[in-house]
Short mmCIF file of C-alpha atoms in Angstrom, two decimals:
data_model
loop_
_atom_site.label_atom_id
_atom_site.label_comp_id
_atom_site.label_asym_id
_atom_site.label_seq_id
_atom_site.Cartn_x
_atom_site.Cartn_y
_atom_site.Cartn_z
CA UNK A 1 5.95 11.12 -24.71
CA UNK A 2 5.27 10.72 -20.97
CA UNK A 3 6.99 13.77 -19.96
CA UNK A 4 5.22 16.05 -22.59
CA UNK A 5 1.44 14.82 -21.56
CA UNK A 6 2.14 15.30 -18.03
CA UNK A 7 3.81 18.79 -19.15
CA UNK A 8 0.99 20.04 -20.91
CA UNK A 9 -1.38 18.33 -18.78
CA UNK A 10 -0.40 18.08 -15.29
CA UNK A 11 0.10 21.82 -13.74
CA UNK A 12 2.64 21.54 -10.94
CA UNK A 13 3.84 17.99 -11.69
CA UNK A 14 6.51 17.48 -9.02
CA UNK A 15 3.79 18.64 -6.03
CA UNK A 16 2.85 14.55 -5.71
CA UNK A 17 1.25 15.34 -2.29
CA UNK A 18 -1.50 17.73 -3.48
CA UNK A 19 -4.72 16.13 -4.15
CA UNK A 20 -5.43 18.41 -6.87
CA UNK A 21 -2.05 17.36 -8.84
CA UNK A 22 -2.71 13.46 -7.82
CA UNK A 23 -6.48 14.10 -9.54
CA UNK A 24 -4.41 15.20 -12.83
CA UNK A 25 -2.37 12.44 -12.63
CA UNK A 26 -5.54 10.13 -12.33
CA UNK A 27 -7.36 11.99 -15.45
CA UNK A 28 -4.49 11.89 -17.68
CA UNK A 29 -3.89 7.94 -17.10
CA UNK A 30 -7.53 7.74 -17.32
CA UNK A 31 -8.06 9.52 -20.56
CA UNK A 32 -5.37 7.83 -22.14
CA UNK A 33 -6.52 4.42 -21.45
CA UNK A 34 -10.11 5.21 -22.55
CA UNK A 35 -9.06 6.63 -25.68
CA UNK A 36 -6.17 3.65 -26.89
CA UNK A 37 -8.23 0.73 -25.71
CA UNK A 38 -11.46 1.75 -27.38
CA UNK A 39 -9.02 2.35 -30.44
CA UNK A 40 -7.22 -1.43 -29.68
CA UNK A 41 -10.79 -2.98 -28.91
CA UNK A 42 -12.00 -1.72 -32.23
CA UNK A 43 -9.30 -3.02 -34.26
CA UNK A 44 -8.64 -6.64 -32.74
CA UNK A 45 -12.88 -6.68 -33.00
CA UNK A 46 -12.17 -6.33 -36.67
CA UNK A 47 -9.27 -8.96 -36.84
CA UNK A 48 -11.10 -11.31 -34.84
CA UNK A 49 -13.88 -11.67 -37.17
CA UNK A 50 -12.14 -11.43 -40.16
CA UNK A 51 -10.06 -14.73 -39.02
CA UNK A 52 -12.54 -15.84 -37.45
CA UNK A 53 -10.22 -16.43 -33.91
CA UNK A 54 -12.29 -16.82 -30.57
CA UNK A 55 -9.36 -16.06 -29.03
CA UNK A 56 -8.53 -12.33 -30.86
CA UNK A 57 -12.31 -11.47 -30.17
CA UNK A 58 -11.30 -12.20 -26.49
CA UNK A 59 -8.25 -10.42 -26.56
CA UNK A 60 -10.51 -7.29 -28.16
CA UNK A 61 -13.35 -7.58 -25.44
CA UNK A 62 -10.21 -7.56 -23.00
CA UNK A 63 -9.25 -4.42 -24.47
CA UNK A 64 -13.40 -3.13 -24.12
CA UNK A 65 -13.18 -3.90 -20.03
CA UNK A 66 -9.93 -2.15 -19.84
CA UNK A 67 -11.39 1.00 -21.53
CA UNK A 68 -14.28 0.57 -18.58
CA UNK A 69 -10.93 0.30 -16.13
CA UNK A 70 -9.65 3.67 -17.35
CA UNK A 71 -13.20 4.62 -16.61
CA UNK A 72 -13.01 3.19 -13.04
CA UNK A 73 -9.86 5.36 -12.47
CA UNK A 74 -10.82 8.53 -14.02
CA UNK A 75 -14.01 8.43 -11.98
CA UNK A 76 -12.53 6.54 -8.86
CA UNK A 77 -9.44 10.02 -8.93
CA UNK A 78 -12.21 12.91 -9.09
CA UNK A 79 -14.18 11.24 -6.04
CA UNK A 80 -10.65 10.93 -4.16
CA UNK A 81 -10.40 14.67 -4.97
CA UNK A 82 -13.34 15.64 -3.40
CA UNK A 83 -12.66 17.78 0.09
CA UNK A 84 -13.68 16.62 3.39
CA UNK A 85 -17.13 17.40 4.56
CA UNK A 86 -19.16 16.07 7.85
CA UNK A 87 -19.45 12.41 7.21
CA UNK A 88 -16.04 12.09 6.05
CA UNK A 89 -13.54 14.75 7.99
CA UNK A 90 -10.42 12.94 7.06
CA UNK A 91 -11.72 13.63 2.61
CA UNK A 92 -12.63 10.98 -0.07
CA UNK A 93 -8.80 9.93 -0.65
CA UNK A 94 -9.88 5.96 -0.58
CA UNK A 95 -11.94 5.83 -3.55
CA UNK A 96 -8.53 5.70 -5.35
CA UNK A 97 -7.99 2.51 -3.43
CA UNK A 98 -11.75 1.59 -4.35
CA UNK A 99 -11.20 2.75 -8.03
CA UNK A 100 -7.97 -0.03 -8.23
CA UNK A 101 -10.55 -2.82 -6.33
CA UNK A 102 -13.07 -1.55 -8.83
CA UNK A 103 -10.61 -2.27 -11.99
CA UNK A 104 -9.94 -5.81 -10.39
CA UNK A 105 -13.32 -6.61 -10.28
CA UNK A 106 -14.27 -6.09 -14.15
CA UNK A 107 -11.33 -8.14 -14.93
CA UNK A 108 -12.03 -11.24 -12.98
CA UNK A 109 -15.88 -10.75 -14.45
CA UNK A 110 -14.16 -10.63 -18.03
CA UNK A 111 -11.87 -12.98 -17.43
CA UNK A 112 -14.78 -15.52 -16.11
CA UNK A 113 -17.01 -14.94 -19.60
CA UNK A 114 -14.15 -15.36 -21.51
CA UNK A 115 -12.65 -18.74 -20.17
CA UNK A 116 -16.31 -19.87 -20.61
CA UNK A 117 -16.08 -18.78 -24.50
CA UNK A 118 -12.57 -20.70 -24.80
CA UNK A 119 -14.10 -23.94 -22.85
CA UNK A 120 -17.23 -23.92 -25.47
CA UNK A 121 -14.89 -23.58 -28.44
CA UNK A 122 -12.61 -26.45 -27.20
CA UNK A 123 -15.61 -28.91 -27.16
CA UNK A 124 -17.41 -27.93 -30.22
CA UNK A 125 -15.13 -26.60 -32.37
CA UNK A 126 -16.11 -24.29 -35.25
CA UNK A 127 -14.78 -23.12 -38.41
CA UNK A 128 -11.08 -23.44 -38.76
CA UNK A 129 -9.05 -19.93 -38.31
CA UNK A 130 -8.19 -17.94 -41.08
CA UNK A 131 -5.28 -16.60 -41.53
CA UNK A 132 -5.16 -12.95 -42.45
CA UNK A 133 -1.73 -10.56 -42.41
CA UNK A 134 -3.61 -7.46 -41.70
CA UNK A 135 -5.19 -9.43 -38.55
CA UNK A 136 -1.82 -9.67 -37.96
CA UNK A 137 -0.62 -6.55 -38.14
CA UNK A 138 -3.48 -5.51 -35.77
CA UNK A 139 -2.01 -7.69 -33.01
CA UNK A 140 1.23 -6.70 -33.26
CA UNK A 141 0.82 -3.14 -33.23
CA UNK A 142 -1.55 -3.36 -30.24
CA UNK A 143 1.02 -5.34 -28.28
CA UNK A 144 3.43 -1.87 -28.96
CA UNK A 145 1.00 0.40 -27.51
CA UNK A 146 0.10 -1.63 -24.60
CA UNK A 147 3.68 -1.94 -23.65
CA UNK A 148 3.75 2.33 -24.12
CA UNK A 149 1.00 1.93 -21.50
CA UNK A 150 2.69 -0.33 -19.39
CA UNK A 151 5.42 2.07 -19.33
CA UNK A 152 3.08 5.06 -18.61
CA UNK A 153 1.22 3.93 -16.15
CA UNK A 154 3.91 2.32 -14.27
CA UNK A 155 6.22 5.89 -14.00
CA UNK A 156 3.13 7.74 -12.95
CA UNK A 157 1.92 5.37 -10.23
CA UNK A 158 5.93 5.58 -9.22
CA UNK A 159 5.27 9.31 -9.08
CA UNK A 160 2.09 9.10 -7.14
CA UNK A 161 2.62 5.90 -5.17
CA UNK A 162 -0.55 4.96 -6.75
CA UNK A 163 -1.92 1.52 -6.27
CA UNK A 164 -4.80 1.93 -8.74
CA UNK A 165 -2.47 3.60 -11.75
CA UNK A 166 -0.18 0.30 -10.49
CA UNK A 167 -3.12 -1.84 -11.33
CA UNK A 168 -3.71 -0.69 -14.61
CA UNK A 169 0.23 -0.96 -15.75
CA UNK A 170 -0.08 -4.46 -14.44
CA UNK A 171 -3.19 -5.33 -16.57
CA UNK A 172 -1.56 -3.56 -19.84
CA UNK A 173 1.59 -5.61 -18.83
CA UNK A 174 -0.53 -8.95 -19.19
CA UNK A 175 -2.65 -7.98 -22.46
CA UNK A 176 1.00 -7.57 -24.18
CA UNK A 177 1.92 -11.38 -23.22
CA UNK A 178 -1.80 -12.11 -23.30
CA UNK A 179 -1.49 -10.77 -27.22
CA UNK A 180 1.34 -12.55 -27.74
CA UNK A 181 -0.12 -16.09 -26.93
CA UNK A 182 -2.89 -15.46 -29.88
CA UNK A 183 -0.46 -14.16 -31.76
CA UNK A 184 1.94 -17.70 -31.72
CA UNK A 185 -1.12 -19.25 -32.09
CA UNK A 186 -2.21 -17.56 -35.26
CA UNK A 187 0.53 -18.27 -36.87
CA UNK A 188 0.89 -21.96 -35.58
CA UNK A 189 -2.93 -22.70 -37.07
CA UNK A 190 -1.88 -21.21 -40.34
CA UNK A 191 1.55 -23.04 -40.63
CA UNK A 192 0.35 -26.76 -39.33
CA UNK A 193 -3.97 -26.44 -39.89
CA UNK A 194 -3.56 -27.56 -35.76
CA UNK A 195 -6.58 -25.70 -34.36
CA UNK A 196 -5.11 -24.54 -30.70
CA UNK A 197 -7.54 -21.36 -30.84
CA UNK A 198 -9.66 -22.08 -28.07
CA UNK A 199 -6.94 -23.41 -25.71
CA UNK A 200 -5.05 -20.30 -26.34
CA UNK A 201 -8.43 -18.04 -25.34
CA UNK A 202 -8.05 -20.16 -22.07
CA UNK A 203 -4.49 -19.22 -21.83
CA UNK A 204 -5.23 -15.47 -22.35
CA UNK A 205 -8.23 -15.86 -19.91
CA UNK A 206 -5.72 -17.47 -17.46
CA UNK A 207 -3.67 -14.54 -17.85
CA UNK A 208 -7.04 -12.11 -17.39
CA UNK A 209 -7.80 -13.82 -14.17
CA UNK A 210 -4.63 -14.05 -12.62
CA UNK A 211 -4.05 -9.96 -13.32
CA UNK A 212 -7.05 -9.41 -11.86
CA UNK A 213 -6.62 -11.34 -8.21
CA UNK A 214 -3.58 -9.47 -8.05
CA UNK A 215 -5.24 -5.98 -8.22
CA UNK A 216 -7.56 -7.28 -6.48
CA UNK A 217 -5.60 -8.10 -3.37
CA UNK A 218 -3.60 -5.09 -3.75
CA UNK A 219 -5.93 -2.81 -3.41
CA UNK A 220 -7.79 -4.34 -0.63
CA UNK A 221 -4.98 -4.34 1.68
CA UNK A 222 -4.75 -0.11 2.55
CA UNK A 223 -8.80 -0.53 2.58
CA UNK A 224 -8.46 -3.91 5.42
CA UNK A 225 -5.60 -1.05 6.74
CA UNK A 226 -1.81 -2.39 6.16
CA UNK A 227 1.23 -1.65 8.37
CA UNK A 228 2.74 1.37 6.84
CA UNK A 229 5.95 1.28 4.84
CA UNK A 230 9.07 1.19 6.73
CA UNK A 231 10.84 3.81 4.87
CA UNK A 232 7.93 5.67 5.68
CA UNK A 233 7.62 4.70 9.53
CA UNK A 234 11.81 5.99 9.47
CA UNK A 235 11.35 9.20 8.11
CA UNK A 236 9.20 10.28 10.52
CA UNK A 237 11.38 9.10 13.10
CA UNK A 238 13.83 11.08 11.91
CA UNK A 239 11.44 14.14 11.77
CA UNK A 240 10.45 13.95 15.08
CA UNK A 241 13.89 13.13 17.00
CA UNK A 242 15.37 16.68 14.92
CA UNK A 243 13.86 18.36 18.13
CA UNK A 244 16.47 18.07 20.77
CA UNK A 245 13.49 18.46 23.29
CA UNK A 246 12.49 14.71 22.19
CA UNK A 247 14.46 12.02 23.39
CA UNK A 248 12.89 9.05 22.36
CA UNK A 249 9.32 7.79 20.52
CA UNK A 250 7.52 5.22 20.88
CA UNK A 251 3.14 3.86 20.38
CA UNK A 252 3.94 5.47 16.85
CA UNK A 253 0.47 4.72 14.33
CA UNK A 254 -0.50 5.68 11.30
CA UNK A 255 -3.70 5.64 9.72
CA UNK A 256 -4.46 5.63 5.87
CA UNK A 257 -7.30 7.52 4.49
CA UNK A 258 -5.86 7.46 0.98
CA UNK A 259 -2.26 8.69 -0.66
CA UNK A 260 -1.53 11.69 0.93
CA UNK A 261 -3.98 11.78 3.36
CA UNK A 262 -3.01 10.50 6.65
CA UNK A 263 -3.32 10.67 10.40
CA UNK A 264 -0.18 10.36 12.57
CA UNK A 265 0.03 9.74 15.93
CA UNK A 266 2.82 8.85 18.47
CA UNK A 267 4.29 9.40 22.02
CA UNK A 268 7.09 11.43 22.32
CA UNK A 269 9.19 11.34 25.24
CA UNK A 270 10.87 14.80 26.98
CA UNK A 271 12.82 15.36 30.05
CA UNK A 272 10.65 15.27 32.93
CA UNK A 273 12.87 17.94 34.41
CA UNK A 274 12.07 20.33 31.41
CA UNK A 275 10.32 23.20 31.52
CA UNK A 276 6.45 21.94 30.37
CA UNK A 277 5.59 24.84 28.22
CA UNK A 278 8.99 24.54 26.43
CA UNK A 279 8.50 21.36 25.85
CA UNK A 280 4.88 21.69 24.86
CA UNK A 281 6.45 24.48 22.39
CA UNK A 282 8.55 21.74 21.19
CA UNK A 283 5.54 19.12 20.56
CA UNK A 284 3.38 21.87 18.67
CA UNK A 285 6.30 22.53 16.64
CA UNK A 286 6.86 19.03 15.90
CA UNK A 287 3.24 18.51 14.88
CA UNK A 288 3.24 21.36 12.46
CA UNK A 289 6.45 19.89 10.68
CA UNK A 290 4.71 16.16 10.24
CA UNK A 291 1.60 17.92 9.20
CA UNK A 292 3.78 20.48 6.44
CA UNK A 293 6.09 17.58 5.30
CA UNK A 294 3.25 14.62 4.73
CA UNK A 295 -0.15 16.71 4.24
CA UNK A 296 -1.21 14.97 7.35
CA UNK A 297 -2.85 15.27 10.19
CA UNK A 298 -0.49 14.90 13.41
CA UNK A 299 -0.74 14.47 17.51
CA UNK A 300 1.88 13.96 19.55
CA UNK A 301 1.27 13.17 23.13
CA UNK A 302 4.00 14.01 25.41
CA UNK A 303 5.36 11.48 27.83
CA UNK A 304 7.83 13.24 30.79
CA UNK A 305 11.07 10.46 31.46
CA UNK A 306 13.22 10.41 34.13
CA UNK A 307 16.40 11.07 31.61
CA UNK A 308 18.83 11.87 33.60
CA UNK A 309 18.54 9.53 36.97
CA UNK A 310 21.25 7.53 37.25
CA UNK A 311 19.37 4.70 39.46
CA UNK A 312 16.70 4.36 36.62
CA UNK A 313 18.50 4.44 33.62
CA UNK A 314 21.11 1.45 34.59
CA UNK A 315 17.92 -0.52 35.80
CA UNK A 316 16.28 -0.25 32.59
CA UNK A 317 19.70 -0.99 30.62
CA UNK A 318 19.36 -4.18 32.95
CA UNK A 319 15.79 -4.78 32.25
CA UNK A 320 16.25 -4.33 28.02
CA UNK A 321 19.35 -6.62 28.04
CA UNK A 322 17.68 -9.42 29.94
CA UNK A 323 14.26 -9.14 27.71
CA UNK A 324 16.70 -9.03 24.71
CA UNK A 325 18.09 -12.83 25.91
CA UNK A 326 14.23 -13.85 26.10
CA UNK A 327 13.99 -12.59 22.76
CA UNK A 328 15.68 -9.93 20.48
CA UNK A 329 12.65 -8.79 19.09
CA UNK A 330 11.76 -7.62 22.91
CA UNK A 331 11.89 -3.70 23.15
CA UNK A 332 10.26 -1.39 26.05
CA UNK A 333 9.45 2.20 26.31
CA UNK A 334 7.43 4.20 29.21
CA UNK A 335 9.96 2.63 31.76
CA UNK A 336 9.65 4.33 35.27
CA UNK A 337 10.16 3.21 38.73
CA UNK A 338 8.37 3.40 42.08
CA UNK A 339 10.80 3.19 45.15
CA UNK A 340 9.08 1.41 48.31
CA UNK A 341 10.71 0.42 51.62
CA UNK A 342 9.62 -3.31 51.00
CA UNK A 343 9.94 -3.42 47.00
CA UNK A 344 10.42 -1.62 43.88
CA UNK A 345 7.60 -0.89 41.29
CA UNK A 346 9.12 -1.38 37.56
CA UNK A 347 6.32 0.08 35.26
CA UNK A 348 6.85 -0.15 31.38
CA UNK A 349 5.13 -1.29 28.04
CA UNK A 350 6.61 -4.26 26.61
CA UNK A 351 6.35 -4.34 22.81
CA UNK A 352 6.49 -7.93 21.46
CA UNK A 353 6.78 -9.07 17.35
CA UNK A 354 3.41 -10.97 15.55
CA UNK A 355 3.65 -14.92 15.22
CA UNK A 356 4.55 -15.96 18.70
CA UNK A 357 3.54 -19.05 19.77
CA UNK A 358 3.70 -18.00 23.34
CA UNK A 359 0.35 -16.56 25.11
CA UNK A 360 0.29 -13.13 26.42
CA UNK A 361 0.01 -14.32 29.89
CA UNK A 362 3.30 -16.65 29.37
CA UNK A 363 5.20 -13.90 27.65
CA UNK A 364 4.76 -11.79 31.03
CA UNK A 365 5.48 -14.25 33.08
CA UNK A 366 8.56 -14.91 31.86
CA UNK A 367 9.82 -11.48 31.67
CA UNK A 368 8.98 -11.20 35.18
CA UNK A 369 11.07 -13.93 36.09
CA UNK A 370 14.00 -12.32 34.46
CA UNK A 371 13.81 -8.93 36.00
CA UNK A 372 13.49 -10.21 39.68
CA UNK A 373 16.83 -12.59 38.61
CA UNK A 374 18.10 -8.74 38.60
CA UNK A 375 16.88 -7.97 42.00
CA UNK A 376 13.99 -10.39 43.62
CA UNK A 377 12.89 -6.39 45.35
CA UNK A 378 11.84 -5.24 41.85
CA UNK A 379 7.79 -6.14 41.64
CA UNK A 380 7.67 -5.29 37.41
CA UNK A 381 3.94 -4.27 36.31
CA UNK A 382 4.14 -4.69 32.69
CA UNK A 383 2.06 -4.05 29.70
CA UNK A 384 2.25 -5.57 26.50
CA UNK A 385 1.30 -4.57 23.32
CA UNK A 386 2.05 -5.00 19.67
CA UNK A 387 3.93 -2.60 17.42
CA UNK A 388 1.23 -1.21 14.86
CA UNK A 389 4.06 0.56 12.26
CA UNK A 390 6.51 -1.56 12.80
#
């Protein structure tokens, strides 16, 4: 069924990087989930009365802020679509991420009004619950479809690396054990006369709330700006060191204005004995492959190394082996020397891993201390920074 909507639906399908095909993606989910929970809210509306279960009339009003969800995400996809214009150069792609914070946000609020409900019921009870086989019917045949939407949403958010269509498989995932709960409890009330209904709308509220701080903190992260994925930090790497010209990378970030809309930046490092408009040659070329690849925006700045002197390549094989016994996580790029006739100048950025206890100031110190063990001639003047893909 997937694979014939997004046939006759999505034009293109397997072009994930165009914003126009992600937008398609967004509508269809969208649609979809308008159309079946307004069907499911109806129906569990109608069982809910007829048994008179507080916790199937919270299960259907579930279903009613899901079907404003799917709203959220069709809306939240045609803003992301939008093309860039003077206040925003880089486009609109983060109102998918605020569409997915937008979802998580009317499910905590539902979630809140309907534990409230359950509480109410569980200190004045009311009538007992009826029984009623098409009520149950209702449920189970809603718990079907919203495991067809789990499905659904959850292979085209895998197709889109989407974390809003993610969000909404997530929430359908929870109304099908969320639906389940009432369900056991349904039949429990009509088997024993125990009246559980109102703990089981706190259960199901539970579930509501716990869905949506999930969302919620997923899709605040790539709007707070989260490291980028290390598969993704790899391949472009690998992209980058295809061009012979480029010996090494390093100062690589990445910044995230929505899926398929990013800004690249790094260092690349060339022979300082190459010819510079070769190697600037090299760097434009480089930039138009990142830019082709990931629908990105790239800059490369080009660092010149001393690649092939003998003198300051064994230094800094010396210099990375004794930062190494400080700490493995040590690394060091932009290494050059200074020859004096009294000392040595060692100049290179030191890139050191999150969490240390030690202070900046410490962590220098001590790598100083280990490079003049090497040679007490070498004067290092280091710089240290933190890796921000990495």
């Amino acid at each position: 069924m997937t694979k014939l909507l997004v046939k006759l639906f999505v034009k293109d399908s397997d072009n994930c990087d165009n914003p126009k095909v992600r937008t398609a993606y967004g509508n269809l989910s969208g649609v979809c989930g308008i159309i079946l929970n307004l069907l499911l809210f109806g129906g569990k509306l109608f069982a809910g009365i007829v048994s008179a279960s507080v916790s199937v009339i919270a299960d259907a009003l579930n279903n009613l802020s899901d079907a404003g969800s799917s709203v959220v995400t069709f809306l939240g996809f045609k803003l992301a679509s939008r093309p860039a214009d003077r206040e925003h150069p880089f486009g609109h792609g983060r109102y998918e991420y605020v569409a997915g914070l937008g979802i998580s946000v009317v499910i905590l609020l539902m979630g809140v009004e309907l534990i409230k409900s359950s509480i109410e019921k569980i200190i004045t009870p009311e009538d007992k619950t009826a029984f009623s086989t098409l009520s149950l019917a209702i449920m189970i045949a809603s718990i079907f479809v919203k495991l067809w939407m789990y499905f659904f949403n959850s292979g085209l958010s895998r197709k889109i690396n989407s974390t809003a269509l993610k969000a909404a498989a997530l929430d359908s995932l929870t109304d099908c054990i969320a639906t389940s709960v009432v369900i056991i409890g349904l039949l429990i009330s009509a088997s024993t006369g125990v009246q559980i209904d109102g703990w089981l709308g706190v259960c199901v509220s539970l579930f509501i709330l716990f869905t949506g701080v999930s969302t919620f903190r997923e899709s605040l992260s790539p709007l707070l700006g989260k490291a980028p994925d290390a598969e993704f930090v790899d391949e472009i790497k690998e992209t980058v060191l295809k061009n012979d010209m480029i010996v090494g990378i390093h100062d690589l970030i990445i910044h995230d204005y929505g899926p398929g809309r990013c800004f690249i930046s790094l260092h690349a490092e060339v022979p300082c004995d190459e010819d510079i408009l070769e190697a600037h040659d090299a760097i434009d070329l480089t930039e138009k492959q990142l830019e082709n690849r990931y629908n990105c925006f790239a800059t490369i700045h080009m660092d010149p190394i001393a690649s092939n002197d003998a003198f300051t390549n064994e230094l800094k094989m010396k210099v990375e082996e004794g930062l190494c016994e400080l700490n493995p996580e040590y690394s060091i790029h932009d290494f050059r020397i200074v020859k004096g006739s009294t000392h040595t100048n060692v100049v290179f950025d030191m890139v050191i891993p999150y969490g240390l206890d030690l202070t900046e100031r410490q962590i220098k110190q001590s790598a100083i201390e280990k490079i003049k063990s090497i040679d007490e001639k070498l004067y290092p003047i280091i710089n240290v920074e933190k890796s921000l893909s990495d």
